[in-house]
Amino acid sequence: MSINVTIKDVARAAGVSYSTVSRVINNTANVDENKRQRVIDAMKQLGYVANLQARSLAGGRSQVVGMLVPDLGNGYTGTILQGVNAEATANEYEMMLYTTHHRKVKEPLYVQTLTRGMTDGLLLLLPVDPGAYLESLRGKNFPYVVIDHQGFDTFSPTVVSTNRQGAYDGTTYLIELGHRRIGFVSGSNHTSSAIERLRGYRDALEAHGLSYDEQLVVPGNFDQPDSYRAGLRLLDLPERPTAIFATSDISAFGVIDAVHERGLRIPDDISILGFDDIPQAEWINPALTTVRQPLYEMGRRAMKMLLDYIEEPDAPTQRLVLSTELVIRATCRRITD
Amino acid sequence: MSINVTIKDVARAAGVSYSTVSRVINNTANVDENKRQRVIDAMKQLGYVANLQARSLAGGRSQVVGMLVPDLGNGYTGTILQGVNAEATANEYEMMLYTTHHRKVKEPLYVQTLTRGMTDGLLLLLPVDPGAYLESLRGKNFPYVVIDHQGFDTFSPTVVSTNRQGAYDGTTYLIELGHRRIGFVSGSNHTSSAIERLRGYRDALEAHGLSYDEQLVVPGNFDQPDSYRAGLRLLDLPERPTAIFATSDISAFGVIDAVHERGLRIPDDISILGFDDIPQAEWINPALTTVRQPLYEMGRRAMKMLLDYIEEPDAPTQRLVLSTELVIRATCRRITD
DNA sequence: CTGAAAGCGCTAACAT
DNA sequence: ATGTTAGCGCTTTCAG
């Protein structure tokens, strides 16, 4: 394995011109079978590895996709990333990762850099304020896919899950267990998933003839500390709920902290339901009952979709909706009176 | 913001040659202040963004570092990644991410691709079998840093934490709480961190006049299911340990499952001590007492070190050792007899 | 079917 | 101080 073997080295070794080598690499035209074989042998022997930069600069594909995530270190992002990564690897694509740490201002800049030759396409997870640059990407006809889109534009290819139905199912489950006062720790009001989940909750209440009580809905922002406070507020209500539906697992962890703080037991004194099913959901004790989003699959499918767009940039806008699923574990319990 | 503004467009707009533009971008030579300003204005006005590919092809820096991680979706990798990312961003570096999923064979291939022009340096987290390509990297004088090195080579720049001391401190803590029979769920015997931690455990026992009992040491491979089984084995011992030291938090979660399976309470019936302090450690209830590795800091410092090597490839090999720290939460308790 | 040549956007000599 | 030129490694015309 020598240092920096180029296409020219291969050409020399195989006794052909270097454009012929390019042809066999890219399978872009017919090459004499004999020569083709010689080239392949030479590549193998010299340990040729393509220089992706040069390739992409010359107008080919860079074989790299960019991915913008809000943060790392939590199961949500991690699991989606795994899905993306699996599909990328399977298609000989590399992944370039950017973290915005929820800082709005960074997104446009990153998107700019990423689309300047570096990448063939872009995956955006939970973008904070995509309006600014999504249109520009679209204008350039630059391939991108949004995962868990938090806005409502109709022109962006998107992979989401059935937030509303999931919340509906979760709430219904609690109702069927006999709960009548169900606390709801909501996400931030600006994101569509939060709004959808709240809607699902309300739908379910209504469908079962329960009235919506504003007091029972407290914002948790998909954040543990915020949700801890939200939990406390719900628990300290004059008429305490018998169940709390936290709309993300992280949020549920915060609520669980609050429950313990108040010296209550789960699920004996109160039932807790989460949303997402990140890996940690089954690590805690008792294991968290939650509405599962197919995170890994969302990542995988988004990458697949992006690959399609890279292949065919003018394909019509797709919107893939994956199903959520109630995962019953140990934090919810039937009301017995 | 037009489409694909190049250095030439800027040059034309500013009325200078395009090498002058390059000069002001890279601050590589003195430029007439007047012209410099015109160039800067033109860049701003046209929305110029550098094409990193071209830059790196032409011999400059790509401003990208590659990072190889065993997996994603767990707090260990995620936290380190955050540290790396923070330092990278602060230095206007991008990060290219590769996941090996613990598959040995992939590593060399990835390393090849990454070092073929694409990146200025490489960060390796917990490499499985680095011997194969580390020497080659070194031979090329290609900058790289290993985080949490699992081997024992002396020529690779490395960032690690005080595994042995950490295990020593943890064990000592348990002994000081009055524990005499302390189970130990070890990592895999092939990794240096696992070996170091076991050594720390033995050292502490010896220092306190306790004998080493082979029965109390069970392999858990830093893996939850394996550690669950390990926990069961320890709990079912004729003379059950009063405390179990799991050498990773993930491992501790497995042991905790086992404890619950046997109907025991933590910390009343048995004390549990982890290692790492991943974010989830404080999410569980009771919150996990654990030996903290400064994961975020390890990532940050590794990236910093890498930047140094990129600047000065011939700098001598550094080995940075960061301190672990015992984080006392709620899973360990004094023995009262 | 294949070689020669142009050029992707940029940096770094080399001139001036 | 600044313009000109030669590549970096590759893809893609364009001739033959």
XYZ file of C-alpha atoms (C1' of nucleotides) in Angstrom:
706
model
C 0.000 0.000 0.000
C 2.001 2.889 -1.229
C 1.414 6.541 -0.591
C -1.124 8.369 -2.723
C -1.533 6.266 -5.779
C -3.281 8.264 -8.474
C -5.167 7.386 -11.548
C -2.047 8.126 -13.536
C -0.007 5.580 -11.679
C -2.638 3.033 -12.438
C -2.696 4.047 -16.086
C 1.031 3.693 -16.381
C 1.028 0.307 -14.708
C -1.764 -0.944 -16.929
C -0.320 0.610 -20.061
C -3.368 2.656 -20.936
C -4.274 6.316 -20.917
C -5.590 7.673 -17.682
C -8.944 8.511 -19.131
C -9.419 4.843 -19.787
C -8.782 4.185 -16.144
C -11.434 6.731 -15.297
C -13.782 4.921 -17.626
C -13.414 1.590 -15.948
C -13.710 3.143 -12.523
C -16.936 4.883 -13.389
C -18.180 2.271 -15.780
C -18.992 5.103 -18.073
C -18.260 3.608 -21.458
C -17.300 0.343 -23.002
C -13.730 -0.595 -22.540
C -11.931 -3.457 -24.126
C -12.329 -6.384 -21.779
C -8.643 -7.089 -21.858
C -7.651 -3.580 -20.903
C -10.362 -3.361 -18.321
C -8.932 -6.374 -16.601
C -5.433 -4.980 -16.685
C -6.662 -1.772 -15.126
C -8.514 -3.598 -12.395
C -5.471 -5.670 -11.623
C -3.273 -2.624 -11.503
C -5.635 -0.830 -9.159
C -5.739 -3.771 -6.853
C -2.022 -4.228 -6.943
C -1.185 -0.597 -6.283
C -3.924 -0.181 -3.725
C -5.618 2.631 -5.546
C -8.126 4.648 -3.562
C -10.055 7.415 -5.289
C -9.526 10.976 -4.224
C -13.069 12.081 -3.635
C -12.197 15.739 -3.650
C -10.744 15.665 -7.095
C -13.582 13.583 -8.373
C -16.188 15.943 -7.131
C -14.306 18.991 -8.256
C -14.147 17.591 -11.729
C -17.878 17.369 -11.810
C -18.505 13.892 -10.501
C -20.101 12.936 -7.240
C -18.349 13.591 -3.980
C -19.981 10.556 -2.402
C -20.509 12.608 0.692
C -23.737 13.783 2.238
C -23.952 16.450 4.860
C -26.074 16.067 7.920
C -27.179 18.841 10.212
C -28.302 17.820 13.694
C -29.403 19.931 16.628
C -27.205 18.090 19.093
C -25.537 14.830 19.947
C -25.273 12.721 23.015
C -28.894 11.878 23.315
C -30.572 8.765 22.096
C -32.862 10.550 19.717
C -30.186 11.985 17.468
C -27.943 8.996 17.948
C -30.485 6.469 16.810
C -31.477 8.440 13.747
C -27.825 8.903 12.921
C -27.328 5.182 13.043
C -30.063 4.666 10.514
C -28.665 7.302 8.206
C -25.230 5.913 8.586
C -26.258 2.373 7.787
C -27.896 3.355 4.549
C -25.070 5.689 3.633
C -22.434 3.053 4.159
C -24.393 0.526 2.172
C -24.270 2.913 -0.753
C -20.657 3.848 -0.354
C -21.487 7.281 0.898
C -19.708 9.198 3.603
C -21.366 11.441 6.076
C -20.333 14.864 7.158
C -21.767 15.907 10.461
C -22.676 19.325 11.728
C -24.106 20.190 15.075
C -26.009 23.400 15.520
C -26.566 23.133 19.258
C -29.925 24.637 18.580
C -28.258 27.876 17.538
C -30.402 29.256 14.833
C -27.777 31.492 13.295
C -25.435 28.668 12.501
C -27.726 26.759 10.252
C -27.597 28.951 7.170
C -23.837 29.202 7.320
C -23.376 25.474 7.592
C -25.787 24.829 4.824
C -23.828 27.200 2.635
C -20.534 25.529 3.286
C -21.930 22.077 2.876
C -23.485 22.777 -0.427
C -20.408 24.370 -1.887
C -19.114 21.336 -3.654
C -18.453 19.383 -0.532
C -21.556 17.266 -0.563
C -23.973 15.734 -2.979
C -26.935 16.228 -0.715
C -28.071 17.336 2.679
C -30.023 15.783 5.513
C -31.591 18.127 8.014
C -32.743 16.874 11.369
C -35.193 19.015 13.252
C -34.075 22.268 11.665
C -34.842 25.249 13.845
C -35.479 27.851 11.229
C -35.240 26.312 7.819
C -37.313 28.862 5.952
C -34.242 30.986 5.420
C -32.226 28.523 3.411
C -34.567 25.790 2.331
C -35.903 27.930 -0.431
C -32.399 28.711 -1.567
C -31.521 25.022 -1.657
C -34.621 24.376 -3.615
C -33.702 27.189 -5.960
C -30.310 25.641 -6.621
C -32.037 22.317 -7.066
C -29.713 20.960 -4.438
C -30.925 17.600 -3.077
C -32.016 17.577 0.547
C -34.411 15.796 2.868
C -35.768 17.005 6.166
C -36.227 14.544 9.014
C -38.884 15.303 11.570
C -39.729 18.561 9.899
C -40.768 21.154 12.380
C -42.425 23.545 10.010
C -45.189 23.323 7.546
C -43.724 23.997 4.128
C -45.034 21.768 1.419
C -42.159 21.824 -1.021
C -39.532 20.042 1.053
C -39.004 16.295 0.873
C -39.626 15.029 4.362
C -39.624 11.969 6.581
C -41.799 12.172 9.655
C -43.778 9.870 11.873
C -47.423 9.903 12.813
C -47.153 12.293 15.716
C -50.818 12.940 15.999
C -51.891 9.335 15.730
C -49.190 8.313 18.179
C -50.379 10.783 20.769
C -53.918 9.688 20.092
C -53.026 6.059 20.662
C -51.073 6.821 23.797
C -53.833 8.872 25.293
C -56.422 6.264 24.368
C -54.345 3.617 26.053
C -54.315 5.608 29.278
C -58.037 6.223 29.046
C -58.667 2.546 28.534
C -56.649 1.844 31.651
C -59.267 3.894 33.445
C -57.460 7.211 33.713
C -59.651 10.282 33.557
C -57.290 13.025 34.633
C -54.323 12.783 32.317
C -51.576 15.367 32.593
C -49.821 16.360 29.392
C -46.310 17.744 29.239
C -46.118 19.395 25.855
C -43.233 20.296 23.574
C -42.562 23.807 22.399
C -45.498 25.373 20.658
C -43.527 26.337 17.624
C -42.761 22.868 16.414
C -45.223 20.954 14.370
C -44.557 17.684 16.135
C -45.453 19.243 19.469
C -48.603 20.727 18.044
C -49.561 17.467 16.378
C -49.074 15.530 19.572
C -51.172 17.935 21.552
C -53.826 17.639 18.922
C -53.737 13.856 19.155
C -54.183 14.115 22.897
C -57.168 16.406 22.536
C -58.694 14.237 19.850
C -58.471 11.187 22.063
C -60.028 12.958 25.031
C -62.859 14.139 22.879
C -63.379 10.781 21.243
C -63.862 9.296 24.681
C -66.130 11.984 25.979
C -63.582 13.567 28.297
C -63.302 17.298 28.563
C -60.071 19.136 27.919
C -58.700 20.767 31.033
C -56.150 23.473 30.339
C -54.601 23.088 33.756
C -53.474 19.614 32.834
C -51.360 20.794 29.923
C -47.955 22.169 30.888
C -45.045 23.016 28.574
C -41.919 20.909 28.897
C -40.045 21.826 25.714
C -38.772 18.284 25.173
C -36.248 19.135 27.847
C -35.534 17.331 31.095
C -35.237 20.230 33.546
C -38.220 22.032 32.062
C -40.232 18.853 32.230
C -39.193 18.305 35.814
C -40.765 21.620 36.681
C -43.781 20.802 34.567
C -44.131 17.527 36.425
C -44.012 19.276 39.758
C -46.724 21.638 38.661
C -48.967 18.793 37.624
C -48.345 16.840 40.790
C -49.096 19.820 42.975
C -52.450 20.433 41.357
C -55.317 20.364 43.857
C -56.702 17.398 42.034
C -53.644 15.475 40.977
C -53.688 13.604 37.639
C -53.481 9.815 37.810
C -51.364 9.661 34.696
C -48.946 11.959 32.881
C -48.231 11.782 29.178
C -44.849 13.348 28.514
C -44.349 13.979 24.839
C -40.781 12.847 24.655
C -38.833 10.288 26.642
C -36.374 12.895 27.813
C -39.353 14.846 29.014
C -40.676 11.735 30.760
C -37.376 11.407 32.610
C -37.882 14.890 33.954
C -41.387 14.075 35.058
C -40.178 10.899 36.716
C -37.701 12.955 38.699
C -40.576 15.121 39.844
C -42.620 12.085 40.817
C -39.817 10.794 42.964
C -39.312 14.227 44.415
C -42.861 14.098 45.648
C -42.318 10.659 47.062
C -44.705 8.890 44.731
C -44.225 5.506 43.142
C -44.503 4.537 39.487
C -46.797 3.008 38.390
C -48.572 2.421 41.710
C -49.350 6.028 42.475
C -49.147 7.492 39.024
C -48.714 6.251 35.458
C -46.140 7.769 33.132
C -46.148 7.566 29.362
C -43.358 8.785 27.112
C -42.842 9.422 23.420
C -39.958 8.390 21.112
C -38.635 5.175 22.607
C -35.006 6.136 22.738
C -32.719 3.331 23.928
C -32.648 4.654 27.481
C -36.399 4.159 27.772
C -35.922 0.514 28.525
C -32.872 1.019 30.672
C -34.662 2.820 33.430
C -36.554 1.059 36.118
C -39.399 0.551 35.833
C -38.967 0.480 32.066
C -40.794 3.300 30.350
C -44.008 2.679 28.481
C -43.824 4.935 25.467
C -45.013 5.736 21.975
C -42.333 4.503 19.698
C -41.099 6.582 16.798
C -39.144 4.426 14.347
C -36.076 6.598 14.727
C -33.583 4.275 13.093
C -35.939 3.639 10.229
C -36.592 7.329 9.819
C -32.897 7.895 9.380
C -32.528 5.030 6.984
C -35.439 6.029 4.825
C -34.432 9.666 4.761
C -31.014 8.701 3.481
C -32.591 6.439 0.912
C -34.828 9.237 -0.230
C -31.880 11.587 -0.454
C -30.030 9.105 -2.614
C -33.015 9.073 -4.932
C -32.926 12.824 -5.216
C -29.221 12.820 -5.861
C -29.886 10.408 -8.673
C -32.838 12.344 -9.939
C -32.910 15.922 -8.664
C -36.142 16.733 -10.411
C -38.171 13.960 -8.892
C -41.382 15.220 -7.312
C -41.428 16.120 -3.643
C -41.974 13.129 -1.427
C -43.309 13.082 2.064
C -42.862 9.820 3.908
C -44.880 9.213 7.031
C -43.842 6.311 9.230
C -46.080 4.799 11.844
C -45.620 5.180 15.546
C -46.386 2.284 17.817
C -47.292 1.995 21.465
C -44.672 0.086 23.410
C -46.114 -1.172 26.649
C -43.593 -1.643 29.396
C -43.941 -0.987 33.080
C -44.783 2.624 33.902
C -48.513 2.573 33.236
C -51.080 0.800 35.275
C -54.802 0.234 35.354
C -56.758 2.466 37.688
C -58.450 0.485 40.415
C -60.860 2.249 42.644
C -26.798 35.077 -2.676
C -26.095 33.820 -6.123
C -25.208 30.335 -7.187
C -21.594 29.201 -6.841
C -19.608 32.345 -6.623
C -15.952 31.592 -7.225
C -12.786 33.360 -6.440
C -12.718 34.595 -10.011
C -16.061 36.290 -9.702
C -14.789 38.076 -6.654
C -11.612 39.072 -8.458
C -13.551 40.496 -11.336
C -15.867 42.422 -9.062
C -12.970 43.839 -7.088
C -10.875 44.521 -10.148
C -7.878 42.469 -9.039
C -6.302 39.224 -10.113
C -7.701 36.137 -8.496
C -4.483 35.259 -6.749
C -4.824 38.494 -4.864
C -8.186 37.331 -3.699
C -6.617 34.103 -2.561
C -4.057 36.140 -0.683
C -6.548 38.111 1.273
C -8.580 34.999 2.027
C -5.601 33.154 3.370
C -3.835 36.168 4.738
C -0.750 34.787 3.163
C 1.039 37.947 2.029
C 0.727 41.659 2.263
C -1.941 43.170 0.119
C -2.554 46.815 -0.497
C -5.029 47.904 2.122
C -7.212 49.526 -0.468
C -7.467 46.439 -2.631
C -7.894 44.223 0.356
C -10.923 46.181 1.370
C -12.368 46.040 -2.115
C -11.930 42.277 -2.144
C -13.583 41.899 1.224
C -16.492 44.011 0.130
C -16.867 42.059 -3.074
C -16.842 38.755 -1.176
C -19.482 39.971 1.182
C -21.594 41.396 -1.558
C -21.467 38.318 -3.763
C -21.813 35.938 -0.873
C -18.606 34.121 -1.560
C -18.104 30.803 0.210
C -14.889 28.893 -0.282
C -14.950 25.571 -2.020
C -13.092 23.416 0.430
C -12.513 20.638 -2.053
C -10.677 22.832 -4.455
C -8.702 24.389 -1.695
C -7.527 21.113 -0.355
C -6.821 19.709 -3.789
C -4.605 22.647 -4.495
C -2.520 21.829 -1.507
C -4.174 23.870 1.188
C -6.091 22.588 4.167
C -9.413 20.928 3.709
C -10.556 22.184 7.091
C -12.087 18.808 7.687
C -11.125 16.176 10.189
C -12.302 12.614 10.059
C -13.580 10.827 13.091
C -13.955 7.091 13.479
C -16.296 5.909 16.203
C -17.387 2.404 17.144
C -21.049 3.317 17.338
C -23.546 6.045 18.008
C -26.686 6.327 20.045
C -25.079 5.854 23.400
C -24.022 8.542 25.760
C -20.381 7.613 25.707
C -19.764 8.294 22.053
C -22.242 11.131 21.990
C -20.606 13.068 24.776
C -17.129 12.693 23.361
C -18.430 13.740 19.975
C -19.836 16.874 21.499
C -16.476 17.796 22.890
C -14.744 17.160 19.593
C -17.380 19.083 17.774
C -17.155 22.100 20.017
C -13.434 22.434 19.539
C -13.697 21.759 15.821
C -16.321 24.395 15.297
C -14.367 26.924 17.295
C -11.503 26.440 14.869
C -13.617 26.476 11.760
C -13.151 22.813 11.188
C -15.719 20.406 9.898
C -16.092 16.859 11.025
C -16.566 13.810 8.940
C -18.025 10.908 10.825
C -17.557 7.212 10.321
C -19.113 4.431 12.286
C -17.499 1.052 12.363
C -20.146 -0.742 14.379
C -17.306 -2.605 15.969
C -16.571 -4.268 12.673
C -12.864 -4.676 12.558
C -12.558 -5.004 8.822
C -14.042 -1.636 8.108
C -11.516 0.407 9.960
C -8.596 0.177 7.567
C -10.789 0.943 4.575
C -12.273 4.001 6.188
C -8.928 5.223 7.277
C -7.717 4.898 3.714
C -10.556 6.871 2.269
C -10.369 9.522 4.902
C -6.722 10.129 4.471
C -6.912 10.369 0.713
C -7.128 14.103 0.532
C -10.446 14.375 2.217
C -9.251 15.269 5.669
C -6.417 17.072 7.375
C -6.364 14.729 10.304
C -8.034 11.813 11.967
C -9.550 11.142 15.354
C -9.959 7.533 16.381
C -12.245 6.578 19.209
C -11.720 3.212 20.790
C -10.241 1.620 17.683
C -10.686 -2.116 17.634
C -7.594 -3.156 15.821
C -5.511 -0.119 15.056
C -2.188 -1.881 14.675
C -2.959 -2.503 11.027
C -3.194 1.075 9.892
C -1.770 3.207 12.672
C 1.723 2.420 11.534
C 0.800 3.342 8.015
C -0.620 6.665 9.146
C 2.471 7.299 11.076
C 4.532 6.397 8.065
C 2.709 8.961 5.940
C 3.138 11.425 8.752
C -0.594 11.891 8.654
C -1.876 13.651 11.796
C -4.076 11.564 14.057
C -5.009 11.217 17.707
C -6.450 8.208 19.458
C -9.078 8.690 22.149
C -9.335 6.054 24.823
C -6.669 3.952 23.200
C -7.284 0.299 23.723
C -3.863 -0.950 22.872
C -0.425 -0.324 24.142
C 1.562 1.234 21.351
C 3.772 4.060 22.416
C 4.073 6.025 19.200
C 0.475 7.179 18.862
C -0.704 10.512 20.251
C -3.404 9.657 22.727
C -5.962 11.060 25.110
C -7.060 8.763 27.899
C -8.283 9.011 31.435
C -6.923 7.528 34.619
C -8.657 4.200 34.384
C -6.604 2.542 37.020
C -6.786 5.336 39.532
C -10.499 5.701 38.895
C -11.146 2.061 39.615
C -8.909 2.320 42.647
C -10.865 5.284 43.981
C -14.192 3.630 43.323
C -13.206 0.443 45.036
C -11.740 2.329 47.959
C -14.963 4.256 48.344
C -16.917 1.031 48.591
C -14.452 -0.394 51.083
C -14.710 2.717 53.184
C -18.455 2.299 53.212
C -17.797 -0.993 54.915
C -18.132 -3.353 51.985
C -15.944 -6.411 52.091
C -17.350 -8.562 49.339
C -17.315 -6.393 46.234
C -18.374 -7.897 42.939
C -16.612 -6.665 39.832
C -18.117 -6.760 36.378
C -15.159 -6.394 34.080
C -14.805 -5.210 30.485
C -13.311 -7.328 27.761
C -9.847 -8.561 28.570
C -8.362 -7.314 25.361
C -8.821 -3.650 26.002
C -6.359 -1.747 28.058
C -8.998 0.272 29.864
C -10.644 -2.908 31.111
C -7.329 -4.290 32.233
C -6.388 -1.049 33.951
C -9.667 -0.893 35.792
C -9.342 -4.438 37.003
C -5.874 -3.627 38.185
C -7.148 -0.616 40.092
C -9.732 -2.798 41.764
C -7.115 -5.336 42.810
C -4.757 -2.635 44.006
C -7.433 -1.165 46.223
C -8.361 -4.499 47.711
C -4.767 -5.219 48.472
C -4.129 -1.769 49.903
C -6.911 -2.380 52.352
C -5.912 -5.870 53.275
C -8.716 -7.599 51.445
C -8.062 -10.740 49.489
C -8.880 -11.045 45.822
C -11.630 -13.549 45.173
C -11.806 -14.747 41.580
C -15.443 -15.677 41.923
C -16.315 -12.035 42.403
C -14.947 -10.994 39.028
C -17.249 -11.671 36.090
C -16.895 -10.428 32.521
C -19.499 -7.984 31.255
C -17.835 -6.639 28.108
C -19.112 -3.105 28.645
C -22.382 -4.446 27.336
C -25.787 -4.359 28.954
C -27.084 -7.880 28.262
C -23.749 -9.464 29.108
C -23.596 -7.476 32.302
C -27.117 -8.497 33.177
C -25.987 -12.107 33.090
C -22.849 -11.201 34.987
C -24.985 -9.519 37.630
C -27.171 -12.578 37.976
C -24.130 -14.747 38.475
C -22.810 -12.504 41.218
C -26.161 -12.275 42.960
C -26.607 -16.008 42.913
C -23.294 -16.648 44.562
C -23.619 -18.621 47.826
C -22.211 -15.646 49.640
C -23.663 -12.689 47.793
C -21.570 -9.518 47.435
C -22.860 -6.421 49.227
C -21.687 -4.178 46.434
C -21.035 -4.490 42.719
C -18.615 -2.336 40.787
C -19.606 -2.356 37.116
C -16.855 -0.943 34.981
C -19.066 1.085 32.698
C -22.409 2.750 33.240
C -24.001 0.696 30.499
C -22.701 -2.315 32.327
C -24.151 -0.985 35.576
C -27.541 -0.715 33.925
C -27.341 -4.414 33.111
C -26.416 -5.242 36.682
C -29.269 -3.114 37.960
C -31.661 -5.099 35.800
C -30.318 -8.245 37.402
C -30.738 -6.792 40.884
C -34.355 -6.015 40.193
C -34.838 -9.412 38.654
C -33.813 -10.912 41.966
C -36.167 -8.611 43.823
C -33.465 -6.678 45.635
C -33.439 -2.972 46.316
C -30.711 -0.436 45.557
C -28.968 0.718 47.683
C -30.697 -0.922 50.652
C -29.854 -4.494 49.751
C -26.892 -3.910 47.503
C -24.720 -1.023 46.380
C -23.981 -0.406 42.723
C -21.106 1.622 41.332
C -20.624 2.498 37.675
C -17.880 3.960 35.505
C -18.017 6.741 32.884
C -20.812 9.010 34.032
C -22.710 9.143 30.799
C -25.701 11.510 30.861
C -28.128 8.680 31.559
C -26.352 7.894 34.822
C -28.201 10.666 36.547
C -31.458 10.026 34.787
C -32.092 6.681 36.375
C -33.578 6.277 39.780
C -31.878 6.078 42.143
C -29.237 8.109 40.343
C -26.080 6.133 39.695
C -22.971 6.680 41.742
C -20.127 6.357 39.296
C -16.528 7.102 38.443
C -16.631 9.988 36.063
C -14.517 10.056 32.950
C -14.340 13.576 31.538
C -15.778 12.441 28.233
C -16.564 15.852 26.831
C -13.182 17.144 27.833
C -11.475 14.123 26.344
C -13.094 14.908 23.024
C -12.222 18.553 23.232
C -8.628 17.989 24.146
C -8.158 15.315 21.527
C -9.378 17.695 18.868
C -7.095 20.389 20.205
C -4.175 18.035 20.089
C -5.032 17.037 16.563
C -5.091 20.665 15.532
C -1.608 20.997 16.943
C -0.403 18.082 14.885
C -2.010 19.443 11.771
C -0.102 22.643 12.394
C 3.081 20.851 13.207
C 3.107 17.259 11.977
C 6.512 16.538 13.392
C 5.744 17.502 16.951
C 6.688 14.784 19.407
C 4.118 12.214 20.447
C 1.896 13.425 23.229
C -0.056 11.357 25.639
C -2.638 13.268 27.634
C -4.076 11.652 30.725
C -7.169 13.240 32.223
C -8.343 12.585 35.740
C -11.356 10.552 36.657
C -13.467 11.626 39.559
C -15.849 9.823 41.861
C -19.384 11.151 41.543
C -21.415 10.186 44.552
C -25.110 9.911 43.936
C -27.589 7.441 45.343
C -26.745 3.847 44.525
C -24.119 3.176 47.174
C -24.712 2.931 50.855
C -22.826 2.325 54.051
C -22.884 -1.213 55.363
C -24.538 -1.393 58.738
C -24.380 -4.623 60.632
C -13.006 2.004 -28.314
C -9.467 5.218 -26.686
C -6.050 8.930 -26.289
C -5.384 13.977 -25.872
C -6.863 18.081 -23.869
C -9.711 21.231 -21.304
C -11.118 22.628 -16.949
C -13.481 22.102 -11.985
C -11.743 26.189 -7.888
C -8.063 26.897 -5.635
C -2.950 27.454 -3.736
C 1.758 28.299 -4.413
C 5.673 29.030 -6.820
C 7.473 32.191 -10.278
C 7.923 36.404 -12.331
C 7.544 41.216 -12.515
C 2.891 44.203 -3.826
C 0.545 41.726 -7.530
C -0.276 39.355 -11.919
C 0.794 34.978 -14.493
C 1.234 30.181 -14.579
C 1.487 25.531 -13.292
C -0.575 22.036 -11.274
C -3.653 19.145 -7.320
C -6.591 14.283 -9.298
C -10.201 13.634 -11.642
C -14.360 13.706 -15.232
C -15.759 14.836 -19.581
C -15.794 16.602 -24.029
C -13.580 16.116 -28.494
C -11.162 13.942 -32.040
C -9.790 10.157 -34.162
